[in-house]
Amino acid sequence: MLTKRDIDLLTPTDYHILGQEQDFWLRSDLSITPARWKVVGSQKMVADWSFTGLPGWFPGSGGGAITEKAWDGHDPARDHLLNHLQTNSINNVVFMSGDSHLTMVADVSTDPFDIGVYDGGTGAGSIACDFMPTSISRGNFDEMGIDPV
């Protein structure tokens, strides 16, 4: 069993989407599980959700985060988790995300915009993947008047 001494801890001043205790629990369990696939539920998308080339009125159109309420607003926390996965060779991690009212599948990388770190054509450099199914009871973009094309 891993102890807190075995895993780098966030300091109490670090801003984290999970909090220190839950962060330790997640990284500890991912480190010791014998499961072939590690499925992690997350209310918010873990993958980088930054876009370029979107219409100017769309949030994040300048390449910034669409929502800072997701893991995009907690880059150091995401980097901390992804570095733990990478450093400890924890493979086959699947994040199942929600709360965004659209369907998205993405590779999770420490820097998806650096072709030296991640290759979107081959997936090389992906540390995990993120599956976000559509909403069940709330409208999606097309139902909110946003053109899906």
mmCIF file with all atom_site columns, C-alpha atoms in Angstrom:
data_model
loop_
_atom_site.group_PDB
_atom_site.id
_atom_site.type_symbol
_atom_site.label_atom_id
_atom_site.label_alt_id
_atom_site.label_comp_id
_atom_site.label_asym_id
_atom_site.label_entity_id
_atom_site.label_seq_id
_atom_site.pdbx_PDB_ins_code
_atom_site.Cartn_x
_atom_site.Cartn_y
_atom_site.Cartn_z
_atom_site.occupancy
_atom_site.B_iso_or_equiv
_atom_site.pdbx_formal_charge
_atom_site.auth_seq_id
_atom_site.auth_comp_id
_atom_site.auth_asym_id
_atom_site.auth_atom_id
_atom_site.pdbx_PDB_model_num
ATOM 1   C CA . MET A 1 1   ? 0.000   0.000  0.000   1.00 0.00 ? 1   MET A CA 1
ATOM 2   C CA . LEU A 1 2   ? 1.331   3.415  -0.933  1.00 0.00 ? 2   LEU A CA 1
ATOM 3   C CA . THR A 1 3   ? 1.624   6.051  1.717   1.00 0.00 ? 3   THR A CA 1
ATOM 4   C CA . LYS A 1 4   ? 1.414   9.811  1.367   1.00 0.00 ? 4   LYS A CA 1
ATOM 5   C CA . ARG A 1 5   ? 5.194   9.826  1.670   1.00 0.00 ? 5   ARG A CA 1
ATOM 6   C CA . ASP A 1 6   ? 5.401   7.679  -1.500  1.00 0.00 ? 6   ASP A CA 1
ATOM 7   C CA . ILE A 1 7   ? 3.485   10.181 -3.658  1.00 0.00 ? 7   ILE A CA 1
ATOM 8   C CA . ASP A 1 8   ? 4.279   13.852 -4.221  1.00 0.00 ? 8   ASP A CA 1
ATOM 9   C CA . LEU A 1 9   ? 1.581   15.818 -2.467  1.00 0.00 ? 9   LEU A CA 1
ATOM 10  C CA . LEU A 1 10  ? 0.106   19.110 -3.435  1.00 0.00 ? 10  LEU A CA 1
ATOM 11  C CA . THR A 1 11  ? 0.788   21.782 -0.895  1.00 0.00 ? 11  THR A CA 1
ATOM 12  C CA . PRO A 1 12  ? -2.213  23.289 0.913   1.00 0.00 ? 12  PRO A CA 1
ATOM 13  C CA . THR A 1 13  ? -1.739  26.449 -1.159  1.00 0.00 ? 13  THR A CA 1
ATOM 14  C CA . ASP A 1 14  ? -1.972  24.621 -4.525  1.00 0.00 ? 14  ASP A CA 1
ATOM 15  C CA . TYR A 1 15  ? -5.241  25.289 -6.349  1.00 0.00 ? 15  TYR A CA 1
ATOM 16  C CA . HIS A 1 16  ? -6.636  21.895 -7.263  1.00 0.00 ? 16  HIS A CA 1
ATOM 17  C CA . ILE A 1 17  ? -9.855  20.667 -8.801  1.00 0.00 ? 17  ILE A CA 1
ATOM 18  C CA . LEU A 1 18  ? -9.917  17.620 -6.501  1.00 0.00 ? 18  LEU A CA 1
ATOM 19  C CA . GLY A 1 19  ? -8.348  18.743 -3.247  1.00 0.00 ? 19  GLY A CA 1
ATOM 20  C CA . GLN A 1 20  ? -5.319  17.176 -1.612  1.00 0.00 ? 20  GLN A CA 1
ATOM 21  C CA . GLU A 1 21  ? -7.026  14.137 -0.053  1.00 0.00 ? 21  GLU A CA 1
ATOM 22  C CA . GLN A 1 22  ? -8.947  13.124 -3.175  1.00 0.00 ? 22  GLN A CA 1
ATOM 23  C CA . ASP A 1 23  ? -5.894  13.750 -5.368  1.00 0.00 ? 23  ASP A CA 1
ATOM 24  C CA . PHE A 1 24  ? -3.826  11.429 -3.161  1.00 0.00 ? 24  PHE A CA 1
ATOM 25  C CA . TRP A 1 25  ? -6.562  8.765  -3.214  1.00 0.00 ? 25  TRP A CA 1
ATOM 26  C CA . LEU A 1 26  ? -6.852  8.863  -7.018  1.00 0.00 ? 26  LEU A CA 1
ATOM 27  C CA . ARG A 1 27  ? -3.139  8.733  -7.748  1.00 0.00 ? 27  ARG A CA 1
ATOM 28  C CA . SER A 1 28  ? -2.543  6.098  -5.073  1.00 0.00 ? 28  SER A CA 1
ATOM 29  C CA . ASP A 1 29  ? -5.279  3.801  -6.373  1.00 0.00 ? 29  ASP A CA 1
ATOM 30  C CA . LEU A 1 30  ? -4.159  4.256  -9.978  1.00 0.00 ? 30  LEU A CA 1
ATOM 31  C CA . SER A 1 31  ? -0.641  3.305  -8.887  1.00 0.00 ? 31  SER A CA 1
ATOM 32  C CA . ILE A 1 32  ? -1.589  0.030  -7.211  1.00 0.00 ? 32  ILE A CA 1
ATOM 33  C CA . THR A 1 33  ? -4.556  -1.313 -9.159  1.00 0.00 ? 33  THR A CA 1
ATOM 34  C CA . PRO A 1 34  ? -3.934  -4.543 -11.076 1.00 0.00 ? 34  PRO A CA 1
ATOM 35  C CA . ALA A 1 35  ? -6.779  -3.674 -13.493 1.00 0.00 ? 35  ALA A CA 1
ATOM 36  C CA . ARG A 1 36  ? -5.889  -3.719 -17.177 1.00 0.00 ? 36  ARG A CA 1
ATOM 37  C CA . TRP A 1 37  ? -8.170  -0.715 -17.825 1.00 0.00 ? 37  TRP A CA 1
ATOM 38  C CA . LYS A 1 38  ? -8.414  2.119  -15.337 1.00 0.00 ? 38  LYS A CA 1
ATOM 39  C CA . VAL A 1 39  ? -11.740 3.918  -15.809 1.00 0.00 ? 39  VAL A CA 1
ATOM 40  C CA . VAL A 1 40  ? -11.986 7.196  -13.921 1.00 0.00 ? 40  VAL A CA 1
ATOM 41  C CA . GLY A 1 41  ? -15.262 9.086  -13.682 1.00 0.00 ? 41  GLY A CA 1
ATOM 42  C CA . SER A 1 42  ? -14.935 12.852 -13.851 1.00 0.00 ? 42  SER A CA 1
ATOM 43  C CA . GLN A 1 43  ? -17.712 15.416 -13.745 1.00 0.00 ? 43  GLN A CA 1
ATOM 44  C CA . LYS A 1 44  ? -15.656 17.701 -15.988 1.00 0.00 ? 44  LYS A CA 1
ATOM 45  C CA . MET A 1 45  ? -13.608 16.953 -19.093 1.00 0.00 ? 45  MET A CA 1
ATOM 46  C CA . VAL A 1 46  ? -9.974  16.145 -18.307 1.00 0.00 ? 46  VAL A CA 1
ATOM 47  C CA . ALA A 1 47  ? -8.594  16.572 -21.839 1.00 0.00 ? 47  ALA A CA 1
ATOM 48  C CA . ASP A 1 48  ? -7.412  19.991 -22.941 1.00 0.00 ? 48  ASP A CA 1
ATOM 49  C CA . TRP A 1 49  ? -10.439 21.804 -24.296 1.00 0.00 ? 49  TRP A CA 1
ATOM 50  C CA . SER A 1 50  ? -8.802  24.703 -26.064 1.00 0.00 ? 50  SER A CA 1
ATOM 51  C CA . PHE A 1 51  ? -9.574  25.512 -29.667 1.00 0.00 ? 51  PHE A CA 1
ATOM 52  C CA . THR A 1 52  ? -8.314  27.782 -32.395 1.00 0.00 ? 52  THR A CA 1
ATOM 53  C CA . GLY A 1 53  ? -10.187 28.874 -35.510 1.00 0.00 ? 53  GLY A CA 1
ATOM 54  C CA . LEU A 1 54  ? -13.609 29.134 -33.866 1.00 0.00 ? 54  LEU A CA 1
ATOM 55  C CA . PRO A 1 55  ? -15.923 32.098 -34.489 1.00 0.00 ? 55  PRO A CA 1
ATOM 56  C CA . GLY A 1 56  ? -14.895 35.132 -32.426 1.00 0.00 ? 56  GLY A CA 1
ATOM 57  C CA . TRP A 1 57  ? -18.082 35.059 -30.333 1.00 0.00 ? 57  TRP A CA 1
ATOM 58  C CA . PHE A 1 58  ? -17.428 31.469 -29.170 1.00 0.00 ? 58  PHE A CA 1
ATOM 59  C CA . PRO A 1 59  ? -15.738 31.057 -25.744 1.00 0.00 ? 59  PRO A CA 1
ATOM 60  C CA . GLY A 1 60  ? -12.112 30.020 -26.166 1.00 0.00 ? 60  GLY A CA 1
ATOM 61  C CA . SER A 1 61  ? -11.996 31.130 -29.816 1.00 0.00 ? 61  SER A CA 1
ATOM 62  C CA . GLY A 1 62  ? -8.581  32.711 -29.281 1.00 0.00 ? 62  GLY A CA 1
ATOM 63  C CA . GLY A 1 63  ? -7.126  29.362 -28.316 1.00 0.00 ? 63  GLY A CA 1
ATOM 64  C CA . GLY A 1 64  ? -7.871  29.718 -24.612 1.00 0.00 ? 64  GLY A CA 1
ATOM 65  C CA . ALA A 1 65  ? -9.887  27.388 -22.441 1.00 0.00 ? 65  ALA A CA 1
ATOM 66  C CA . ILE A 1 66  ? -13.581 27.196 -23.260 1.00 0.00 ? 66  ILE A CA 1
ATOM 67  C CA . THR A 1 67  ? -14.385 26.791 -19.585 1.00 0.00 ? 67  THR A CA 1
ATOM 68  C CA . GLU A 1 68  ? -12.107 27.258 -16.642 1.00 0.00 ? 68  GLU A CA 1
ATOM 69  C CA . LYS A 1 69  ? -14.572 25.325 -14.491 1.00 0.00 ? 69  LYS A CA 1
ATOM 70  C CA . ALA A 1 70  ? -13.254 22.099 -16.021 1.00 0.00 ? 70  ALA A CA 1
ATOM 71  C CA . TRP A 1 71  ? -9.710  20.725 -15.727 1.00 0.00 ? 71  TRP A CA 1
ATOM 72  C CA . ASP A 1 72  ? -8.624  23.447 -18.201 1.00 0.00 ? 72  ASP A CA 1
ATOM 73  C CA . GLY A 1 73  ? -8.958  25.923 -15.365 1.00 0.00 ? 73  GLY A CA 1
ATOM 74  C CA . HIS A 1 74  ? -6.632  23.763 -13.280 1.00 0.00 ? 74  HIS A CA 1
ATOM 75  C CA . ASP A 1 75  ? -3.662  23.162 -15.592 1.00 0.00 ? 75  ASP A CA 1
ATOM 76  C CA . PRO A 1 76  ? -1.152  22.553 -12.759 1.00 0.00 ? 76  PRO A CA 1
ATOM 77  C CA . ALA A 1 77  ? -3.484  19.958 -11.212 1.00 0.00 ? 77  ALA A CA 1
ATOM 78  C CA . ARG A 1 78  ? -3.982  18.190 -14.555 1.00 0.00 ? 78  ARG A CA 1
ATOM 79  C CA . ASP A 1 79  ? -0.236  18.296 -15.234 1.00 0.00 ? 79  ASP A CA 1
ATOM 80  C CA . HIS A 1 80  ? 0.386   16.856 -11.756 1.00 0.00 ? 80  HIS A CA 1
ATOM 81  C CA . LEU A 1 81  ? -1.949  13.919 -12.466 1.00 0.00 ? 81  LEU A CA 1
ATOM 82  C CA . LEU A 1 82  ? -0.690  13.312 -16.016 1.00 0.00 ? 82  LEU A CA 1
ATOM 83  C CA . ASN A 1 83  ? 2.940   13.470 -14.927 1.00 0.00 ? 83  ASN A CA 1
ATOM 84  C CA . HIS A 1 84  ? 2.137   10.882 -12.239 1.00 0.00 ? 84  HIS A CA 1
ATOM 85  C CA . LEU A 1 85  ? 0.597   8.574  -14.854 1.00 0.00 ? 85  LEU A CA 1
ATOM 86  C CA . GLN A 1 86  ? 3.517   9.035  -17.226 1.00 0.00 ? 86  GLN A CA 1
ATOM 87  C CA . THR A 1 87  ? 6.305   8.783  -14.636 1.00 0.00 ? 87  THR A CA 1
ATOM 88  C CA . ASN A 1 88  ? 4.832   5.608  -13.147 1.00 0.00 ? 88  ASN A CA 1
ATOM 89  C CA . SER A 1 89  ? 3.974   4.026  -16.536 1.00 0.00 ? 89  SER A CA 1
ATOM 90  C CA . ILE A 1 90  ? 0.293   3.785  -15.635 1.00 0.00 ? 90  ILE A CA 1
ATOM 91  C CA . ASN A 1 91  ? -1.310  2.822  -18.929 1.00 0.00 ? 91  ASN A CA 1
ATOM 92  C CA . ASN A 1 92  ? -4.833  2.228  -20.223 1.00 0.00 ? 92  ASN A CA 1
ATOM 93  C CA . VAL A 1 93  ? -6.407  5.116  -18.313 1.00 0.00 ? 93  VAL A CA 1
ATOM 94  C CA . VAL A 1 94  ? -9.827  6.159  -19.581 1.00 0.00 ? 94  VAL A CA 1
ATOM 95  C CA . PHE A 1 95  ? -11.525 9.244  -18.195 1.00 0.00 ? 95  PHE A CA 1
ATOM 96  C CA . MET A 1 96  ? -15.313 9.194  -18.520 1.00 0.00 ? 96  MET A CA 1
ATOM 97  C CA . SER A 1 97  ? -16.330 12.841 -18.377 1.00 0.00 ? 97  SER A CA 1
ATOM 98  C CA . GLY A 1 98  ? -19.617 14.663 -18.453 1.00 0.00 ? 98  GLY A CA 1
ATOM 99  C CA . ASP A 1 99  ? -21.527 17.863 -17.869 1.00 0.00 ? 99  ASP A CA 1
ATOM 100 C CA . SER A 1 100 ? -20.868 19.474 -21.235 1.00 0.00 ? 100 SER A CA 1
ATOM 101 C CA . HIS A 1 101 ? -23.922 18.523 -23.300 1.00 0.00 ? 101 HIS A CA 1
ATOM 102 C CA . LEU A 1 102 ? -22.075 17.263 -26.357 1.00 0.00 ? 102 LEU A CA 1
ATOM 103 C CA . THR A 1 103 ? -20.159 14.156 -27.330 1.00 0.00 ? 103 THR A CA 1
ATOM 104 C CA . MET A 1 104 ? -16.403 14.298 -27.475 1.00 0.00 ? 104 MET A CA 1
ATOM 105 C CA . VAL A 1 105 ? -13.544 11.802 -27.515 1.00 0.00 ? 105 VAL A CA 1
ATOM 106 C CA . ALA A 1 106 ? -9.989  13.029 -27.025 1.00 0.00 ? 106 ALA A CA 1
ATOM 107 C CA . ASP A 1 107 ? -6.471  11.894 -26.344 1.00 0.00 ? 107 ASP A CA 1
ATOM 108 C CA . VAL A 1 108 ? -5.077  13.360 -23.134 1.00 0.00 ? 108 VAL A CA 1
ATOM 109 C CA . SER A 1 109 ? -1.559  14.743 -23.409 1.00 0.00 ? 109 SER A CA 1
ATOM 110 C CA . THR A 1 110 ? 0.633   17.074 -21.371 1.00 0.00 ? 110 THR A CA 1
ATOM 111 C CA . ASP A 1 111 ? 0.872   19.402 -24.388 1.00 0.00 ? 111 ASP A CA 1
ATOM 112 C CA . PRO A 1 112 ? -1.508  18.579 -27.262 1.00 0.00 ? 112 PRO A CA 1
ATOM 113 C CA . PHE A 1 113 ? -0.298  21.576 -29.295 1.00 0.00 ? 113 PHE A CA 1
ATOM 114 C CA . ASP A 1 114 ? 3.399   20.594 -29.334 1.00 0.00 ? 114 ASP A CA 1
ATOM 115 C CA . ILE A 1 115 ? 4.063   18.028 -32.088 1.00 0.00 ? 115 ILE A CA 1
ATOM 116 C CA . GLY A 1 116 ? 7.235   17.045 -30.243 1.00 0.00 ? 116 GLY A CA 1
ATOM 117 C CA . VAL A 1 117 ? 5.089   15.931 -27.311 1.00 0.00 ? 117 VAL A CA 1
ATOM 118 C CA . TYR A 1 118 ? 1.894   14.717 -29.008 1.00 0.00 ? 118 TYR A CA 1
ATOM 119 C CA . ASP A 1 119 ? 1.076   13.669 -32.563 1.00 0.00 ? 119 ASP A CA 1
ATOM 120 C CA . GLY A 1 120 ? -2.645  14.005 -33.262 1.00 0.00 ? 120 GLY A CA 1
ATOM 121 C CA . GLY A 1 121 ? -2.314  11.914 -36.418 1.00 0.00 ? 121 GLY A CA 1
ATOM 122 C CA . THR A 1 122 ? -0.948  8.832  -34.678 1.00 0.00 ? 122 THR A CA 1
ATOM 123 C CA . GLY A 1 123 ? -1.850  9.438  -31.030 1.00 0.00 ? 123 GLY A CA 1
ATOM 124 C CA . ALA A 1 124 ? 1.806   9.134  -30.015 1.00 0.00 ? 124 ALA A CA 1
ATOM 125 C CA . GLY A 1 125 ? 2.316   11.008 -26.760 1.00 0.00 ? 125 GLY A CA 1
ATOM 126 C CA . SER A 1 126 ? -1.201  10.362 -25.467 1.00 0.00 ? 126 SER A CA 1
ATOM 127 C CA . ILE A 1 127 ? -1.147  9.490  -21.771 1.00 0.00 ? 127 ILE A CA 1
ATOM 128 C CA . ALA A 1 128 ? -4.843  8.627  -21.458 1.00 0.00 ? 128 ALA A CA 1
ATOM 129 C CA . CYS A 1 129 ? -8.107  9.136  -23.308 1.00 0.00 ? 129 CYS A CA 1
ATOM 130 C CA . ASP A 1 130 ? -11.233 11.036 -22.400 1.00 0.00 ? 130 ASP A CA 1
ATOM 131 C CA . PHE A 1 131 ? -14.728 9.929  -23.427 1.00 0.00 ? 131 PHE A CA 1
ATOM 132 C CA . MET A 1 132 ? -17.548 12.375 -22.898 1.00 0.00 ? 132 MET A CA 1
ATOM 133 C CA . PRO A 1 133 ? -20.987 11.080 -23.897 1.00 0.00 ? 133 PRO A CA 1
ATOM 134 C CA . THR A 1 134 ? -23.794 13.473 -24.684 1.00 0.00 ? 134 THR A CA 1
ATOM 135 C CA . SER A 1 135 ? -26.251 14.658 -22.083 1.00 0.00 ? 135 SER A CA 1
ATOM 136 C CA . ILE A 1 136 ? -29.294 12.609 -21.217 1.00 0.00 ? 136 ILE A CA 1
ATOM 137 C CA . SER A 1 137 ? -31.777 15.218 -20.059 1.00 0.00 ? 137 SER A CA 1
ATOM 138 C CA . ARG A 1 138 ? -30.503 18.588 -21.224 1.00 0.00 ? 138 ARG A CA 1
ATOM 139 C CA . GLY A 1 139 ? -30.144 20.224 -24.616 1.00 0.00 ? 139 GLY A CA 1
ATOM 140 C CA . ASN A 1 140 ? -27.005 19.913 -26.684 1.00 0.00 ? 140 ASN A CA 1
ATOM 141 C CA . PHE A 1 141 ? -25.418 22.663 -28.795 1.00 0.00 ? 141 PHE A CA 1
ATOM 142 C CA . ASP A 1 142 ? -27.778 22.095 -31.721 1.00 0.00 ? 142 ASP A CA 1
ATOM 143 C CA . GLU A 1 143 ? -30.762 22.316 -29.367 1.00 0.00 ? 143 GLU A CA 1
ATOM 144 C CA . MET A 1 144 ? -29.414 25.596 -27.964 1.00 0.00 ? 144 MET A CA 1
ATOM 145 C CA . GLY A 1 145 ? -29.356 27.280 -31.379 1.00 0.00 ? 145 GLY A CA 1
ATOM 146 C CA . ILE A 1 146 ? -25.638 26.791 -32.051 1.00 0.00 ? 146 ILE A CA 1
ATOM 147 C CA . ASP A 1 147 ? -24.993 25.537 -35.599 1.00 0.00 ? 147 ASP A CA 1
ATOM 148 C CA . PRO A 1 148 ? -23.232 22.137 -35.332 1.00 0.00 ? 148 PRO A CA 1
ATOM 149 C CA . VAL A 1 149 ? -21.461 22.634 -38.688 1.00 0.00 ? 149 VAL A CA 1
#
